[in-house]
Short mmCIF file of C-alpha atoms in Angstrom, two decimals:
data_model
loop_
_atom_site.label_atom_id
_atom_site.label_comp_id
_atom_site.label_asym_id
_atom_site.label_seq_id
_atom_site.Cartn_x
_atom_site.Cartn_y
_atom_site.Cartn_z
CA UNK A 265 1.34 35.75 -77.89
CA UNK A 266 -1.51 34.81 -80.25
CA UNK A 267 -1.63 38.36 -81.64
CA UNK A 268 2.10 38.31 -82.31
CA UNK A 269 1.82 34.94 -84.06
CA UNK A 270 -1.03 36.14 -86.27
CA UNK A 271 0.85 39.35 -87.03
CA UNK A 272 3.94 37.40 -88.05
CA UNK A 273 1.89 35.07 -90.25
CA UNK A 274 0.22 38.04 -91.94
CA UNK A 275 3.59 39.68 -92.50
CA UNK A 276 5.02 36.52 -94.03
CA UNK A 277 2.00 36.18 -96.32
CA UNK A 278 2.29 39.78 -97.51
CA UNK A 279 6.01 39.28 -98.13
CA UNK A 280 5.28 36.16 -100.21
CA UNK A 281 2.68 38.07 -102.24
CA UNK A 282 5.20 40.88 -102.76
CA UNK A 283 7.83 38.52 -104.15
CA UNK A 284 5.26 36.71 -106.31
CA UNK A 285 4.03 39.99 -107.76
CA UNK A 286 7.58 41.06 -108.58
CA UNK A 287 8.72 37.76 -110.10
CA UNK A 288 9.48 38.08 -113.80
CA UNK A 289 9.59 35.88 -116.89
CA UNK A 290 12.66 36.31 -119.09
CA UNK A 291 12.47 34.89 -122.63
CA UNK A 292 16.00 34.08 -123.87
CA UNK A 293 17.57 32.74 -127.06
CA UNK A 294 21.11 31.88 -125.95
CA UNK A 295 23.38 31.19 -122.99
CA UNK A 296 24.83 34.70 -122.97
CA UNK A 297 21.39 36.17 -122.35
CA UNK A 298 20.96 33.85 -119.37
CA UNK A 299 24.33 34.85 -117.91
CA UNK A 300 23.44 38.55 -118.17
CA UNK A 301 20.27 38.30 -116.07
CA UNK A 302 20.03 39.64 -112.52
CA UNK A 303 17.67 37.05 -111.15
CA UNK A 304 15.47 37.30 -108.08
CA UNK A 305 13.45 34.64 -106.21
CA UNK A 306 10.47 33.48 -108.24
CA UNK A 307 11.88 34.52 -111.63
CA UNK A 308 11.57 32.21 -114.62
CA UNK A 309 13.91 31.97 -117.60
CA UNK A 310 12.18 30.63 -120.71
CA UNK A 311 14.36 29.14 -123.44
CA UNK A 312 12.75 30.20 -126.71
CA UNK A 313 12.60 28.06 -129.83
CA UNK A 314 15.73 28.50 -131.92
CA UNK A 315 19.35 27.39 -132.30
CA UNK A 316 20.77 26.12 -129.00
CA UNK A 317 23.89 24.54 -130.50
CA UNK A 318 27.26 24.92 -128.68
CA UNK A 319 25.71 26.76 -125.72
CA UNK A 320 27.42 26.65 -122.32
CA UNK A 321 24.45 27.43 -120.12
CA UNK A 322 25.17 28.62 -116.59
CA UNK A 323 22.28 29.10 -114.17
CA UNK A 324 23.87 31.01 -111.30
CA UNK A 325 21.41 32.58 -108.82
CA UNK A 326 19.75 32.15 -105.46
CA UNK A 327 16.08 31.42 -105.06
CA UNK A 328 14.25 30.43 -101.91
CA UNK A 329 12.27 27.38 -100.87
CA UNK A 330 9.00 29.26 -101.43
CA UNK A 331 10.25 31.09 -104.54
CA UNK A 332 12.71 28.99 -106.55
CA UNK A 333 14.25 30.33 -109.74
CA UNK A 334 13.36 28.22 -112.78
CA UNK A 335 15.00 27.65 -116.14
CA UNK A 336 12.55 25.97 -118.50
CA UNK A 337 12.09 25.17 -122.14
CA UNK A 338 9.35 26.85 -124.15
CA UNK A 339 8.85 23.47 -125.88
CA UNK A 340 9.97 20.71 -123.49
CA UNK A 341 11.82 17.98 -125.35
CA UNK A 342 11.63 19.81 -128.69
CA UNK A 343 14.23 22.52 -128.17
CA UNK A 344 17.49 20.60 -128.52
CA UNK A 345 20.76 21.60 -126.86
CA UNK A 346 23.28 20.14 -129.30
CA UNK A 347 26.89 20.38 -130.44
CA UNK A 348 29.08 20.95 -127.36
CA UNK A 349 26.29 22.32 -125.17
CA UNK A 350 26.50 21.93 -121.40
CA UNK A 351 24.62 23.10 -118.33
CA UNK A 352 25.93 24.25 -114.94
CA UNK A 353 23.59 24.69 -111.95
CA UNK A 354 25.16 26.96 -109.33
CA UNK A 355 23.22 28.38 -106.40
CA UNK A 356 20.32 27.71 -104.06
CA UNK A 357 16.78 26.61 -104.88
CA UNK A 358 17.20 26.46 -108.64
CA UNK A 359 15.02 24.32 -110.94
CA UNK A 360 15.87 23.23 -114.48
CA UNK A 361 12.84 21.84 -116.31
CA UNK A 362 12.28 20.41 -119.78
CA UNK A 363 15.72 20.52 -121.44
CA UNK A 364 16.91 18.01 -124.03
CA UNK A 365 20.52 17.26 -124.99
CA UNK A 366 21.16 15.38 -128.24
CA UNK A 367 23.23 15.43 -131.44
CA UNK A 368 26.48 16.35 -129.74
CA UNK A 369 29.06 15.62 -127.08
CA UNK A 370 31.19 17.28 -124.43
CA UNK A 371 34.87 18.00 -124.94
CA UNK A 372 35.74 18.18 -121.26
CA UNK A 373 33.19 18.58 -118.45
CA UNK A 374 30.05 16.72 -117.55
CA UNK A 375 27.07 17.63 -119.68
CA UNK A 376 25.13 18.71 -116.60
CA UNK A 377 26.87 19.75 -113.36
CA UNK A 378 25.48 20.68 -109.97
CA UNK A 379 28.35 22.72 -108.52
CA UNK A 380 29.97 22.23 -105.12
CA UNK A 381 28.04 25.25 -103.78
CA UNK A 382 24.66 24.12 -105.12
CA UNK A 383 22.00 23.55 -102.48
CA UNK A 384 18.38 22.35 -102.87
CA UNK A 385 18.57 22.44 -106.67
CA UNK A 386 16.57 20.26 -109.04
CA UNK A 387 16.92 18.83 -112.55
CA UNK A 388 13.60 17.51 -113.83
CA UNK A 389 11.75 16.56 -116.99
CA UNK A 390 15.02 16.57 -118.95
CA UNK A 391 16.80 14.13 -121.27
CA UNK A 392 20.27 13.28 -122.52
CA UNK A 393 20.15 10.88 -125.47
CA UNK A 394 23.13 9.47 -127.42
CA UNK A 395 25.37 12.44 -126.46
CA UNK A 396 28.55 10.56 -127.32
CA UNK A 397 32.09 11.60 -128.13
CA UNK A 398 33.33 9.96 -131.36
CA UNK A 399 36.27 8.54 -129.38
CA UNK A 400 34.71 5.78 -127.29
CA UNK A 401 37.63 5.92 -124.83
CA UNK A 402 36.90 9.59 -124.05
CA UNK A 403 35.74 9.83 -120.41
CA UNK A 404 33.21 12.37 -119.21
CA UNK A 405 30.13 12.08 -117.06
CA UNK A 406 26.67 12.95 -118.28
CA UNK A 407 25.56 14.25 -114.87
CA UNK A 408 27.81 15.28 -111.96
CA UNK A 409 26.02 15.98 -108.69
CA UNK A 410 28.07 17.97 -106.20
CA UNK A 411 26.56 20.06 -103.40
CA UNK A 412 23.82 19.08 -100.96
CA UNK A 413 20.10 18.33 -101.06
CA UNK A 414 20.03 18.22 -104.86
CA UNK A 415 17.56 16.18 -106.87
CA UNK A 416 17.46 14.55 -110.32
CA UNK A 417 13.96 13.32 -111.15
CA UNK A 418 11.69 12.38 -114.05
CA UNK A 419 14.55 12.50 -116.55
CA UNK A 420 15.67 10.12 -119.32
CA UNK A 421 19.26 9.12 -120.03
CA UNK A 422 19.95 6.62 -122.79
CA UNK A 423 22.57 5.46 -125.25
CA UNK A 424 25.85 6.33 -123.52
CA UNK A 425 28.49 4.42 -125.51
CA UNK A 426 31.73 6.12 -124.42
CA UNK A 427 33.85 5.74 -121.30
CA UNK A 428 32.78 7.12 -117.91
CA UNK A 429 30.03 6.77 -115.35
CA UNK A 430 26.70 8.20 -116.49
CA UNK A 431 25.72 9.91 -113.19
CA UNK A 432 28.01 10.50 -110.22
CA UNK A 433 27.10 11.75 -106.77
CA UNK A 434 30.35 13.28 -105.50
CA UNK A 435 31.18 13.32 -101.80
CA UNK A 436 32.66 15.84 -99.41
CA UNK A 437 33.18 15.83 -95.66
CA UNK A 438 29.45 16.55 -95.20
CA UNK A 439 26.55 14.26 -96.23
CA UNK A 440 24.97 15.30 -99.53
CA UNK A 441 21.41 13.89 -99.18
CA UNK A 442 21.09 13.69 -102.98
CA UNK A 443 17.91 12.24 -104.43
CA UNK A 444 17.79 10.37 -107.77
CA UNK A 445 14.22 9.29 -108.49
CA UNK A 446 11.65 8.48 -111.20
CA UNK A 447 14.24 8.45 -113.99
CA UNK A 448 14.55 6.19 -117.01
CA UNK A 449 18.07 4.90 -117.66
CA UNK A 450 18.04 3.35 -121.11
CA UNK A 451 20.26 0.82 -122.85
CA UNK A 452 24.03 1.11 -122.58
CA UNK A 453 26.33 -1.41 -124.29
CA UNK A 454 29.07 -3.36 -122.53
CA UNK A 455 32.23 -1.23 -122.71
CA UNK A 456 34.51 -4.15 -121.91
CA UNK A 457 36.42 -2.01 -119.40
CA UNK A 458 35.92 -0.51 -115.94
CA UNK A 459 34.14 2.84 -115.65
CA UNK A 460 30.81 2.06 -117.28
CA UNK A 461 28.52 2.33 -114.26
CA UNK A 462 25.15 4.01 -114.61
CA UNK A 463 25.23 5.53 -111.11
CA UNK A 464 28.16 5.84 -108.72
CA UNK A 465 27.75 7.30 -105.25
CA UNK A 466 31.16 8.41 -104.02
CA UNK A 467 34.71 7.32 -104.76
CA UNK A 468 37.08 4.96 -103.00
CA UNK A 469 38.94 7.94 -101.47
CA UNK A 470 35.72 9.18 -99.83
CA UNK A 471 34.21 5.78 -99.14
CA UNK A 472 34.39 6.00 -95.35
CA UNK A 473 32.30 9.19 -95.35
CA UNK A 474 28.52 9.16 -95.19
CA UNK A 475 26.43 10.23 -98.15
CA UNK A 476 22.75 9.61 -97.28
CA UNK A 477 21.82 9.58 -100.97
CA UNK A 478 18.58 7.97 -102.14
CA UNK A 479 18.10 6.20 -105.47
CA UNK A 480 14.47 5.18 -105.86
CA UNK A 481 11.67 4.60 -108.37
CA UNK A 482 14.03 4.44 -111.36
CA UNK A 483 14.04 2.03 -114.29
CA UNK A 484 17.37 0.64 -115.48
CA UNK A 485 16.73 -0.92 -118.91
CA UNK A 486 19.48 -3.10 -120.42
CA UNK A 487 22.18 -1.10 -118.64
CA UNK A 488 25.20 -3.26 -119.48
CA UNK A 489 28.17 -0.86 -119.33
CA UNK A 490 30.14 -2.99 -116.87
CA UNK A 491 29.77 -5.36 -113.91
CA UNK A 492 28.47 -2.59 -111.62
CA UNK A 493 25.19 -0.95 -112.61
CA UNK A 494 24.93 1.04 -109.40
CA UNK A 495 28.18 1.34 -107.47
CA UNK A 496 27.91 2.38 -103.83
CA UNK A 497 31.19 3.89 -102.61
CA UNK A 498 30.12 5.66 -99.41
CA UNK A 499 27.99 5.18 -96.32
CA UNK A 500 24.30 5.33 -95.44
CA UNK A 501 22.74 5.20 -98.89
CA UNK A 502 19.36 3.74 -99.86
CA UNK A 503 18.72 1.99 -103.19
CA UNK A 504 15.01 1.18 -103.09
CA UNK A 505 12.05 0.47 -105.38
CA UNK A 506 14.01 0.38 -108.63
CA UNK A 507 13.61 -1.95 -111.61
CA UNK A 508 16.74 -3.52 -113.12
CA UNK A 509 15.50 -4.98 -116.39
CA UNK A 510 17.75 -7.33 -118.36
CA UNK A 511 20.84 -5.63 -116.95
CA UNK A 512 24.14 -7.47 -117.35
CA UNK A 513 25.66 -6.51 -114.01
CA UNK A 514 24.85 -5.94 -110.35
CA UNK A 515 24.01 -3.40 -107.71
CA UNK A 516 27.27 -3.39 -105.79
CA UNK A 517 28.17 -2.30 -102.26
CA UNK A 518 31.68 -1.57 -103.55
CA UNK A 519 33.05 0.57 -100.70
CA UNK A 520 31.69 2.03 -97.49
CA UNK A 521 29.29 0.71 -94.90
CA UNK A 522 25.72 0.90 -93.57
CA UNK A 523 23.81 1.12 -96.85
CA UNK A 524 20.53 -0.50 -97.85
CA UNK A 525 19.24 -2.21 -101.00
CA UNK A 526 15.55 -2.97 -100.58
CA UNK A 527 12.26 -3.51 -102.44
CA UNK A 528 13.97 -3.57 -105.84
CA UNK A 529 13.08 -5.74 -108.83
CA UNK A 530 15.72 -7.57 -110.86
CA UNK A 531 14.22 -9.13 -113.99
CA UNK A 532 16.77 -10.99 -116.10
CA UNK A 533 14.54 -12.94 -118.52
CA UNK A 534 17.41 -15.45 -118.80
CA UNK A 535 19.66 -12.94 -120.58
CA UNK A 536 23.29 -14.08 -120.28
CA UNK A 537 25.20 -12.75 -117.22
CA UNK A 538 22.31 -10.80 -115.74
CA UNK A 539 23.07 -10.28 -112.06
CA UNK A 540 21.62 -9.17 -108.76
CA UNK A 541 23.24 -7.76 -105.61
CA UNK A 542 26.92 -7.95 -104.64
CA UNK A 543 27.84 -7.30 -101.02
CA UNK A 544 31.14 -5.90 -99.72
CA UNK A 545 31.73 -4.01 -96.44
CA UNK A 546 29.98 -3.80 -93.10
CA UNK A 547 26.36 -3.64 -91.95
CA UNK A 548 24.83 -3.76 -95.41
CA UNK A 549 21.09 -4.39 -95.43
CA UNK A 550 19.48 -6.36 -98.29
CA UNK A 551 15.79 -7.04 -97.87
CA UNK A 552 12.46 -7.45 -99.69
CA UNK A 553 14.03 -7.55 -103.16
CA UNK A 554 12.60 -9.61 -106.02
CA UNK A 555 15.07 -11.36 -108.32
CA UNK A 556 13.90 -13.44 -111.29
CA UNK A 557 15.48 -15.13 -114.28
CA UNK A 558 19.07 -14.09 -113.54
CA UNK A 559 21.77 -16.22 -115.17
CA UNK A 560 24.84 -14.73 -113.51
CA UNK A 561 27.10 -16.76 -111.22
CA UNK A 562 29.94 -15.94 -108.86
CA UNK A 563 30.18 -12.15 -108.58
CA UNK A 564 26.90 -11.90 -110.53
CA UNK A 565 24.88 -14.41 -108.53
CA UNK A 566 21.43 -13.25 -107.46
CA UNK A 567 22.96 -12.38 -104.07
CA UNK A 568 26.74 -12.59 -103.73
CA UNK A 569 28.89 -12.02 -100.63
CA UNK A 570 32.54 -11.40 -101.54
CA UNK A 571 35.79 -12.40 -99.96
CA UNK A 572 38.15 -9.58 -98.95
CA UNK A 573 41.82 -8.63 -98.65
CA UNK A 574 43.58 -9.08 -95.32
CA UNK A 575 44.75 -5.46 -95.07
CA UNK A 576 42.86 -3.62 -97.79
CA UNK A 577 43.61 -0.19 -99.14
CA UNK A 578 40.62 2.12 -99.62
CA UNK A 579 40.25 1.03 -103.24
CA UNK A 580 40.40 -2.70 -102.48
CA UNK A 581 37.95 -5.27 -101.10
CA UNK A 582 36.93 -4.89 -97.46
CA UNK A 583 35.54 -7.69 -95.34
CA UNK A 584 31.84 -8.42 -95.34
CA UNK A 585 30.67 -8.08 -91.74
CA UNK A 586 27.13 -8.30 -90.34
CA UNK A 587 25.20 -8.41 -93.63
CA UNK A 588 21.44 -8.60 -93.14
CA UNK A 589 19.81 -10.58 -95.98
CA UNK A 590 16.13 -11.13 -95.28
CA UNK A 591 12.73 -11.50 -96.95
CA UNK A 592 14.01 -11.59 -100.53
CA UNK A 593 12.27 -13.64 -103.25
CA UNK A 594 14.58 -15.36 -105.76
CA UNK A 595 12.90 -17.13 -108.68
CA UNK A 596 14.43 -19.18 -111.54
CA UNK A 597 17.97 -17.90 -111.01
CA UNK A 598 21.05 -19.88 -112.02
CA UNK A 599 22.79 -19.25 -108.71
CA UNK A 600 20.63 -17.93 -105.89
CA UNK A 601 23.35 -17.30 -103.30
CA UNK A 602 27.12 -17.39 -103.19
CA UNK A 603 29.22 -16.89 -100.06
CA UNK A 604 32.90 -16.08 -100.51
CA UNK A 605 32.66 -15.10 -104.17
CA UNK A 606 35.82 -13.86 -105.84
CA UNK A 607 38.02 -16.01 -103.65
CA UNK A 608 41.61 -16.13 -104.91
CA UNK A 609 45.18 -15.81 -103.61
CA UNK A 610 44.53 -12.21 -102.42
CA UNK A 611 40.85 -12.28 -101.51
CA UNK A 612 41.13 -14.71 -98.63
CA UNK A 613 39.09 -13.09 -95.81
CA UNK A 614 35.58 -14.61 -95.64
CA UNK A 615 32.29 -12.93 -94.73
CA UNK A 616 31.36 -13.11 -91.04
CA UNK A 617 28.24 -12.75 -88.88
CA UNK A 618 25.87 -13.34 -91.78
CA UNK A 619 22.14 -13.03 -91.17
CA UNK A 620 20.35 -15.00 -93.91
CA UNK A 621 16.76 -15.44 -92.87
CA UNK A 622 13.20 -15.66 -94.20
CA UNK A 623 14.13 -15.64 -97.89
CA UNK A 624 12.08 -17.51 -100.51
CA UNK A 625 13.95 -19.31 -103.30
CA UNK A 626 12.14 -21.01 -106.17
CA UNK A 627 13.60 -23.28 -108.89
CA UNK A 628 17.28 -22.37 -108.52
CA UNK A 629 19.84 -24.17 -110.64
CA UNK A 630 22.11 -23.88 -107.60
CA UNK A 631 20.64 -22.96 -104.24
CA UNK A 632 23.78 -21.78 -102.43
CA UNK A 633 27.49 -21.97 -103.16
CA UNK A 634 29.85 -22.00 -100.18
CA UNK A 635 33.40 -21.02 -101.09
CA UNK A 636 34.10 -20.51 -97.38
CA UNK A 637 33.03 -22.01 -94.09
CA UNK A 638 30.73 -19.46 -92.50
CA UNK A 639 31.30 -18.34 -88.92
CA UNK A 640 28.78 -16.98 -86.44
CA UNK A 641 26.04 -17.03 -89.08
CA UNK A 642 22.29 -17.08 -88.56
CA UNK A 643 20.92 -19.03 -91.52
CA UNK A 644 17.35 -20.04 -90.79
CA UNK A 645 13.72 -19.97 -91.88
CA UNK A 646 14.61 -19.76 -95.57
CA UNK A 647 11.98 -21.40 -97.79
CA UNK A 648 12.78 -23.39 -100.92
CA UNK A 649 10.73 -24.86 -103.75
CA UNK A 650 11.72 -26.74 -106.89
CA UNK A 651 15.08 -28.16 -105.82
CA UNK A 652 16.24 -31.35 -104.18
CA UNK A 653 19.20 -29.59 -102.59
CA UNK A 654 19.28 -29.88 -98.83
CA UNK A 655 21.05 -27.22 -96.79
CA UNK A 656 20.92 -26.24 -93.14
CA UNK A 657 18.63 -23.26 -92.63
CA UNK A 658 16.48 -24.04 -95.68
CA UNK A 659 13.13 -25.82 -95.60
CA UNK A 660 10.34 -26.63 -97.99
CA UNK A 661 8.09 -23.73 -99.00
CA UNK A 662 4.56 -24.35 -97.79
CA UNK A 663 3.09 -20.90 -98.50
CA UNK A 664 1.43 -20.45 -101.89
CA UNK A 665 3.03 -18.21 -104.48
CA UNK A 666 0.76 -16.44 -106.94
CA UNK A 667 1.56 -14.60 -110.15
CA UNK A 668 0.38 -11.04 -109.67
CA UNK A 669 1.26 -7.96 -111.76
CA UNK A 670 3.60 -10.14 -113.82
CA UNK A 671 5.75 -11.41 -110.95
CA UNK A 672 5.55 -14.15 -108.33
CA UNK A 673 4.40 -12.98 -104.93
CA UNK A 674 3.49 -14.55 -101.62
CA UNK A 675 -0.25 -15.07 -101.45
CA UNK A 676 -1.86 -12.48 -99.21
CA UNK A 677 1.13 -10.11 -99.49
CA UNK A 678 0.72 -8.98 -103.09
CA UNK A 679 1.62 -5.43 -104.06
CA UNK A 680 1.64 -3.55 -107.35
CA UNK A 681 5.15 -2.89 -108.72
CA UNK A 682 5.92 0.82 -108.78
CA UNK A 683 6.30 1.14 -112.58
CA UNK A 684 2.61 0.26 -113.01
CA UNK A 685 1.40 3.28 -111.04
CA UNK A 686 4.30 5.77 -110.97
CA UNK A 687 5.24 8.13 -113.80
CA UNK A 688 8.82 7.45 -114.86
CA UNK A 689 10.84 9.82 -117.04
CA UNK A 690 9.88 13.16 -118.64
CA UNK A 691 6.23 14.02 -119.05
CA UNK A 692 6.73 14.92 -122.74
CA UNK A 693 7.73 11.45 -123.98
CA UNK A 694 7.45 7.82 -122.94
CA UNK A 695 10.90 6.25 -123.11
CA UNK A 696 10.35 2.93 -121.33
CA UNK A 697 9.47 -0.27 -123.17
CA UNK A 698 6.84 -2.78 -122.13
CA UNK A 699 8.12 -4.72 -119.16
CA UNK A 700 7.81 -8.45 -119.74
CA UNK A 701 8.73 -11.29 -117.42
CA UNK A 702 9.35 -14.82 -118.67
#
């Protein structure tokens, strides 16, 4: 059996060498030249310097895990896809690296689309900046992620001023396992209407299906499009280790169940209506987040648990059941916690079976707002400092807090925030500003 194993390994190695030796580089100057290529695993398409205005680029091919097919820019960040240029990624094991979209807008489709048949494809080191339709009510996405096991990483997206979510992970009847990481999401103004999220995972129609998407190590900088910065509309997603900096809105469990928001940083710097985490649905897990200087109240409280409809449709508010809210640090926020937020004549069903334990709250204007009487809740071991408010389940903080890496941390449990040692955004330009905490 050992001889067979060695023989198979040798054969696989020789096959890999064969494909590597036969991989080709194809310099191209327009989208038509890309479409005409007969690509094989390991091939690279190199976008040459020149006029890439009004180019509908389609990368349609099949690479392999060992030999992906790559579309890259000869001058990352300097060759601009402008006018009505778009990109479609269609196939398996495809990589797009170093593109830049600016000075234009789409007339119909998303600027960048991973198709429904895309699998293990990657968009990296790419930017979309101020790619806005002159009609601010015109709705198109900047990035649409269909397919499975696709990744968007080390990109920069900034200045979206027209209607529509910036990046959408679309669902099907199978989990997608999408990964959105190490990206810079720059300022977006308040649209004043719904549909201005930065990231949406799913839709209300697909909200009871599981997604298993991950959103991690991203910076959201003054992303103010609407109340929801990240809108979770599906099951089993993880939003972890992100920075939400002066964002007027919240990370919202809008539809679906069994998702997690953990180890994130919400820095409001007392900007008006900056918010934290809004909980709707069942078995949502909120832990080890840091929230500081948030001024939002009600739906935009640092942590808000909403009331629900009695018999909700898929696009309405479902009851909060079994939320797990533990080990969060909330500092200098106007309203640390609100239970039963959004209560009105229709939203009358209160949260139940709340676990609210081991959180640290410092200098809140309001510690906790009860719009409902809680039932079957475990509210205990929460530590408070800087308020005279007395509530069951909250006691005086005796552990020292220290200021480390610009934020308050529990002494002996300090850690370096990710943005101080992780590279965020494209490697050809620094988009992020200095992160300051008041």
